[in-house]
Amino acid sequence: MDATVTATPFSTLIRTASHEQHTEAETSTFMGDLLGGRLGVDAYTRYTEQLWFVYRALEEGARALAADPVAGPFIQPELMRTAELERDLAHLRGDGWREGLEPLPATAAYAGRVAECARTWPAGYIAHHYTRYLGDLSGGQIIRDKAEKTWGFARKGDGVRFYVFQEISNPASFKRGYRELLDAVNADDLEKQRIVEECKRAFALNTAVFRELGEEFRAA
Ligand code: HEM
């Protein structure tokens, strides 16, 4: 067993292990163009659509995992995003937002993997939970600010509700609590290592979605 696995708090291990891929996701061409104000609201809409497929898989899976001894402690209603995404999509696409909505191939693969973990491997589900929700509570706030300014959404209003966690008044303290949950995760060292690997996979799945979005939307 790698001694660093045992000695390092799990929250540090998972953050450090995914650091490089975080930079890659953050600096992807699509994200760069989107946040640089070089793409239209149609690109932002298409991105929000992809998030809906991913969060539906995360949150449908969550229901079944609430009592699970490993993943259960992570399931917290104040994180749930599906309803917010649906309000954003109704604003962006209109009341018939669900009609003709299809995931990109990379999104279908991502949501499929999340659903598979939720069904068959609760510890692996934690990797996906961490990658999305802790990211949304951190960098998500930068994305919201840019989106409001670029496409004129009301501050914390329709179009950016996905990024607004109404029931989390202190995100920094919530993230501290979340890291404590990670540090106390009910898994042995080998399983922790496998969760870290799944987290890297989760980042790669996100990057693949950005790549496909980047093929569809290019800055002028
Ligand atoms: C342009 C896009 C992004 C920006 C500007 C951004 C920015 C940030 C910032 C500022 C933090 C806080 C770091 C800290 O608290 O020390 C953070 C954390 C995080 N981000 Fe991102 N991020 C972006 C994209 C992403 C993506 C695509 C993912 C994965 C889907 C992601 C996942 C995470 C995670 C999991 C954390 C928590 C790290 C930890 O403290 O354990 N981020 N991000």
GROMACS .gro file of N, CA and C in nm, residues 87-158:
model
  216
   87ARG      N    1  -3.572   2.508  -1.407
   87ARG     CA    2  -3.617   2.648  -1.415
   87ARG      C    3  -3.530   2.727  -1.511
   88ASP      N    4  -3.399   2.702  -1.505
   88ASP     CA    5  -3.308   2.771  -1.598
   88ASP      C    6  -3.341   2.733  -1.743
   89LEU      N    7  -3.367   2.605  -1.764
   89LEU     CA    8  -3.394   2.561  -1.902
   89LEU      C    9  -3.527   2.616  -1.953
   90ALA      N   10  -3.626   2.630  -1.864
   90ALA     CA   11  -3.754   2.689  -1.906
   90ALA      C   12  -3.731   2.835  -1.947
   91HIS      N   13  -3.639   2.901  -1.879
   91HIS     CA   14  -3.606   3.040  -1.913
   91HIS      C   15  -3.529   3.046  -2.046
   92LEU      N   16  -3.435   2.954  -2.062
   92LEU     CA   17  -3.347   2.957  -2.179
   92LEU      C   18  -3.413   2.902  -2.305
   93ARG      N   19  -3.498   2.798  -2.289
   93ARG     CA   20  -3.555   2.730  -2.405
   93ARG      C   21  -3.705   2.745  -2.416
   94GLY      N   22  -3.768   2.800  -2.312
   94GLY     CA   23  -3.914   2.813  -2.313
   94GLY      C   24  -3.981   2.696  -2.243
   95ASP      N   25  -4.114   2.707  -2.230
   95ASP     CA   26  -4.188   2.607  -2.152
   95ASP      C   27  -4.173   2.466  -2.208
   96GLY      N   28  -4.158   2.455  -2.338
   96GLY     CA   29  -4.143   2.321  -2.398
   96GLY      C   30  -3.998   2.275  -2.399
   97TRP      N   31  -3.920   2.317  -2.297
   97TRP     CA   32  -3.774   2.294  -2.297
   97TRP      C   33  -3.735   2.148  -2.313
   98ARG      N   34  -3.820   2.056  -2.270
   98ARG     CA   35  -3.784   1.914  -2.271
   98ARG      C   36  -3.791   1.853  -2.411
   99GLU      N   37  -3.874   1.918  -2.498
   99GLU     CA   38  -3.895   1.864  -2.632
   99GLU      C   39  -3.767   1.864  -2.714
  100GLY      N   40  -3.735   1.752  -2.770
  100GLY     CA   41  -3.619   1.742  -2.859
  100GLY      C   42  -3.486   1.755  -2.789
  101LEU      N   43  -3.487   1.753  -2.656
  101LEU     CA   44  -3.360   1.768  -2.583
  101LEU      C   45  -3.284   1.635  -2.582
  102GLU      N   46  -3.164   1.638  -2.639
  102GLU     CA   47  -3.083   1.516  -2.646
  102GLU      C   48  -2.945   1.544  -2.590
  103PRO      N   49  -2.887   1.448  -2.517
  103PRO     CA   50  -2.750   1.471  -2.469
  103PRO      C   51  -2.649   1.453  -2.582
  104LEU      N   52  -2.538   1.522  -2.572
  104LEU     CA   53  -2.425   1.495  -2.661
  104LEU      C   54  -2.375   1.354  -2.628
  105PRO      N   55  -2.307   1.287  -2.722
  105PRO     CA   56  -2.257   1.152  -2.692
  105PRO      C   57  -2.171   1.149  -2.565
  106ALA      N   58  -2.086   1.250  -2.545
  106ALA     CA   59  -2.000   1.252  -2.426
  106ALA      C   60  -2.084   1.268  -2.298
  107THR      N   61  -2.193   1.342  -2.308
  107THR     CA   62  -2.281   1.360  -2.193
  107THR      C   63  -2.354   1.231  -2.160
  108ALA      N   64  -2.399   1.160  -2.264
  108ALA     CA   65  -2.469   1.033  -2.242
  108ALA      C   66  -2.373   0.935  -2.173
  109ALA      N   67  -2.246   0.936  -2.215
  109ALA     CA   68  -2.147   0.846  -2.154
  109ALA      C   69  -2.124   0.884  -2.007
  110TYR      N   70  -2.115   1.013  -1.980
  110TYR     CA   71  -2.093   1.064  -1.845
  110TYR      C   72  -2.211   1.026  -1.754
  111ALA      N   73  -2.331   1.060  -1.798
  111ALA     CA   74  -2.450   1.030  -1.717
  111ALA      C   75  -2.464   0.879  -1.697
  112GLY      N   76  -2.428   0.803  -1.799
  112GLY     CA   77  -2.434   0.657  -1.790
  112GLY      C   78  -2.341   0.604  -1.683
  113ARG      N   79  -2.222   0.660  -1.678
  113ARG     CA   80  -2.125   0.614  -1.577
  113ARG      C   81  -2.171   0.652  -1.435
  114VAL      N   82  -2.228   0.770  -1.421
  114VAL     CA   83  -2.279   0.812  -1.289
  114VAL      C   84  -2.390   0.715  -1.244
  115ALA      N   85  -2.481   0.687  -1.335
  115ALA     CA   86  -2.594   0.598  -1.301
  115ALA      C   87  -2.542   0.458  -1.266
  116GLU      N   88  -2.441   0.414  -1.340
  116GLU     CA   89  -2.383   0.281  -1.314
  116GLU      C   90  -2.321   0.276  -1.174
  117CYS      N   91  -2.246   0.380  -1.138
  117CYS     CA   92  -2.188   0.384  -1.003
  117CYS      C   93  -2.298   0.385  -0.898
  118ALA      N   94  -2.400   0.468  -0.920
  118ALA     CA   95  -2.509   0.478  -0.821
  118ALA      C   96  -2.573   0.340  -0.799
  119ARG      N   97  -2.584   0.266  -0.908
  119ARG     CA   98  -2.649   0.132  -0.900
  119ARG      C   99  -2.559   0.027  -0.839
  120THR      N  100  -2.429   0.032  -0.874
  120THR     CA  101  -2.345  -0.085  -0.843
  120THR      C  102  -2.226  -0.057  -0.750
  121TRP      N  103  -2.191   0.071  -0.730
  121TRP     CA  104  -2.069   0.100  -0.653
  121TRP      C  105  -2.083   0.235  -0.580
  122PRO      N  106  -2.147   0.234  -0.462
  122PRO     CA  107  -2.171   0.359  -0.390
  122PRO      C  108  -2.045   0.442  -0.365
  123ALA      N  109  -1.931   0.377  -0.338
  123ALA     CA  110  -1.808   0.454  -0.315
  123ALA      C  111  -1.766   0.529  -0.441
  124GLY      N  112  -1.786   0.466  -0.556
  124GLY     CA  113  -1.753   0.532  -0.683
  124GLY      C  114  -1.845   0.650  -0.707
  125TYR      N  115  -1.969   0.638  -0.663
  125TYR     CA  116  -2.065   0.749  -0.676
  125TYR      C  117  -2.014   0.872  -0.602
  126ILE      N  118  -1.947   0.851  -0.488
  126ILE     CA  119  -1.893   0.965  -0.411
  126ILE      C  120  -1.796   1.047  -0.497
  127ALA      N  121  -1.716   0.980  -0.579
  127ALA     CA  122  -1.621   1.052  -0.665
  127ALA      C  123  -1.695   1.149  -0.757
  128HIS      N  124  -1.809   1.104  -0.810
  128HIS     CA  125  -1.886   1.189  -0.900
  128HIS      C  126  -1.956   1.301  -0.823
  129HIS      N  127  -2.001   1.268  -0.704
  129HIS     CA  128  -2.069   1.365  -0.619
  129HIS      C  129  -1.971   1.479  -0.586
  130TYR      N  130  -1.852   1.441  -0.540
  130TYR     CA  131  -1.748   1.539  -0.506
  130TYR      C  132  -1.713   1.626  -0.628
  131THR      N  133  -1.685   1.562  -0.740
  131THR     CA  134  -1.638   1.635  -0.858
  131THR      C  135  -1.738   1.742  -0.900
  132ARG      N  136  -1.866   1.712  -0.893
  132ARG     CA  137  -1.964   1.813  -0.935
  132ARG      C  138  -1.998   1.912  -0.824
  133TYR      N  139  -2.043   1.863  -0.710
  133TYR     CA  140  -2.099   1.958  -0.613
  133TYR      C  141  -1.994   2.049  -0.550
  134LEU      N  142  -1.876   1.995  -0.521
  134LEU     CA  143  -1.776   2.083  -0.462
  134LEU      C  144  -1.727   2.185  -0.565
  135GLY      N  145  -1.724   2.142  -0.690
  135GLY     CA  146  -1.688   2.234  -0.799
  135GLY      C  147  -1.793   2.344  -0.814
  136ASP      N  148  -1.920   2.306  -0.809
  136ASP     CA  149  -2.028   2.405  -0.825
  136ASP      C  150  -2.024   2.508  -0.712
  137LEU      N  151  -1.988   2.462  -0.593
  137LEU     CA  152  -1.982   2.553  -0.479
  137LEU      C  153  -1.859   2.645  -0.485
  138SER      N  154  -1.763   2.609  -0.570
  138SER     CA  155  -1.638   2.688  -0.579
  138SER      C  156  -1.636   2.767  -0.708
  139GLY      N  157  -1.583   2.706  -0.815
  139GLY     CA  158  -1.570   2.775  -0.943
  139GLY      C  159  -1.704   2.811  -1.004
  140GLY      N  160  -1.810   2.740  -0.964
  140GLY     CA  161  -1.943   2.767  -1.017
  140GLY      C  162  -1.984   2.912  -0.995
  141GLN      N  163  -1.935   2.969  -0.885
  141GLN     CA  164  -1.973   3.108  -0.855
  141GLN      C  165  -1.908   3.206  -0.952
  142ILE      N  166  -1.790   3.170  -1.003
  142ILE     CA  167  -1.724   3.253  -1.105
  142ILE      C  168  -1.804   3.246  -1.235
  143ILE      N  169  -1.849   3.124  -1.267
  143ILE     CA  170  -1.925   3.105  -1.391
  143ILE      C  171  -2.056   3.185  -1.384
  144ARG      N  172  -2.122   3.181  -1.269
  144ARG     CA  173  -2.248   3.255  -1.255
  144ARG      C  174  -2.228   3.405  -1.279
  145ASP      N  175  -2.124   3.458  -1.216
  145ASP     CA  176  -2.096   3.600  -1.228
  145ASP      C  177  -2.074   3.640  -1.375
  146LYS      N  178  -1.996   3.558  -1.446
  146LYS     CA  179  -1.967   3.586  -1.588
  146LYS      C  180  -2.093   3.574  -1.671
  147ALA      N  181  -2.174   3.471  -1.642
  147ALA     CA  182  -2.296   3.449  -1.721
  147ALA      C  183  -2.393   3.566  -1.703
  148GLU      N  184  -2.406   3.613  -1.580
  148GLU     CA  185  -2.496   3.727  -1.554
  148GLU      C  186  -2.451   3.849  -1.636
  149LYS      N  187  -2.321   3.872  -1.635
  149LYS     CA  188  -2.269   3.992  -1.704
  149LYS      C  189  -2.274   3.976  -1.856
  150THR      N  190  -2.243   3.855  -1.905
  150THR     CA  191  -2.232   3.835  -2.049
  150THR      C  192  -2.370   3.831  -2.117
  151TRP      N  193  -2.463   3.757  -2.057
  151TRP     CA  194  -2.591   3.739  -2.127
  151TRP      C  195  -2.707   3.809  -2.056
  152GLY      N  196  -2.676   3.888  -1.955
  152GLY     CA  197  -2.777   3.974  -1.894
  152GLY      C  198  -2.882   3.904  -1.808
  153PHE      N  199  -2.847   3.791  -1.748
  153PHE     CA  200  -2.944   3.730  -1.655
  153PHE      C  201  -2.951   3.815  -1.529
  154ALA      N  202  -3.071   3.812  -1.467
  154ALA     CA  203  -3.084   3.883  -1.338
  154ALA      C  204  -2.991   3.816  -1.238
  155ARG      N  205  -2.936   3.896  -1.147
  155ARG     CA  206  -2.844   3.841  -1.047
  155ARG      C  207  -2.912   3.728  -0.968
  156LYS      N  208  -2.850   3.614  -0.973
  156LYS     CA  209  -2.900   3.493  -0.906
  156LYS      C  210  -3.041   3.454  -0.951
  157GLY      N  211  -3.080   3.497  -1.072
  157GLY     CA  212  -3.217   3.473  -1.118
  157GLY      C  213  -3.227   3.363  -1.222
  158ASP      N  214  -3.340   3.361  -1.294
  158ASP     CA  215  -3.362   3.258  -1.396
  158ASP      C  216  -3.247   3.259  -1.497
   0.00000   0.00000   0.00000
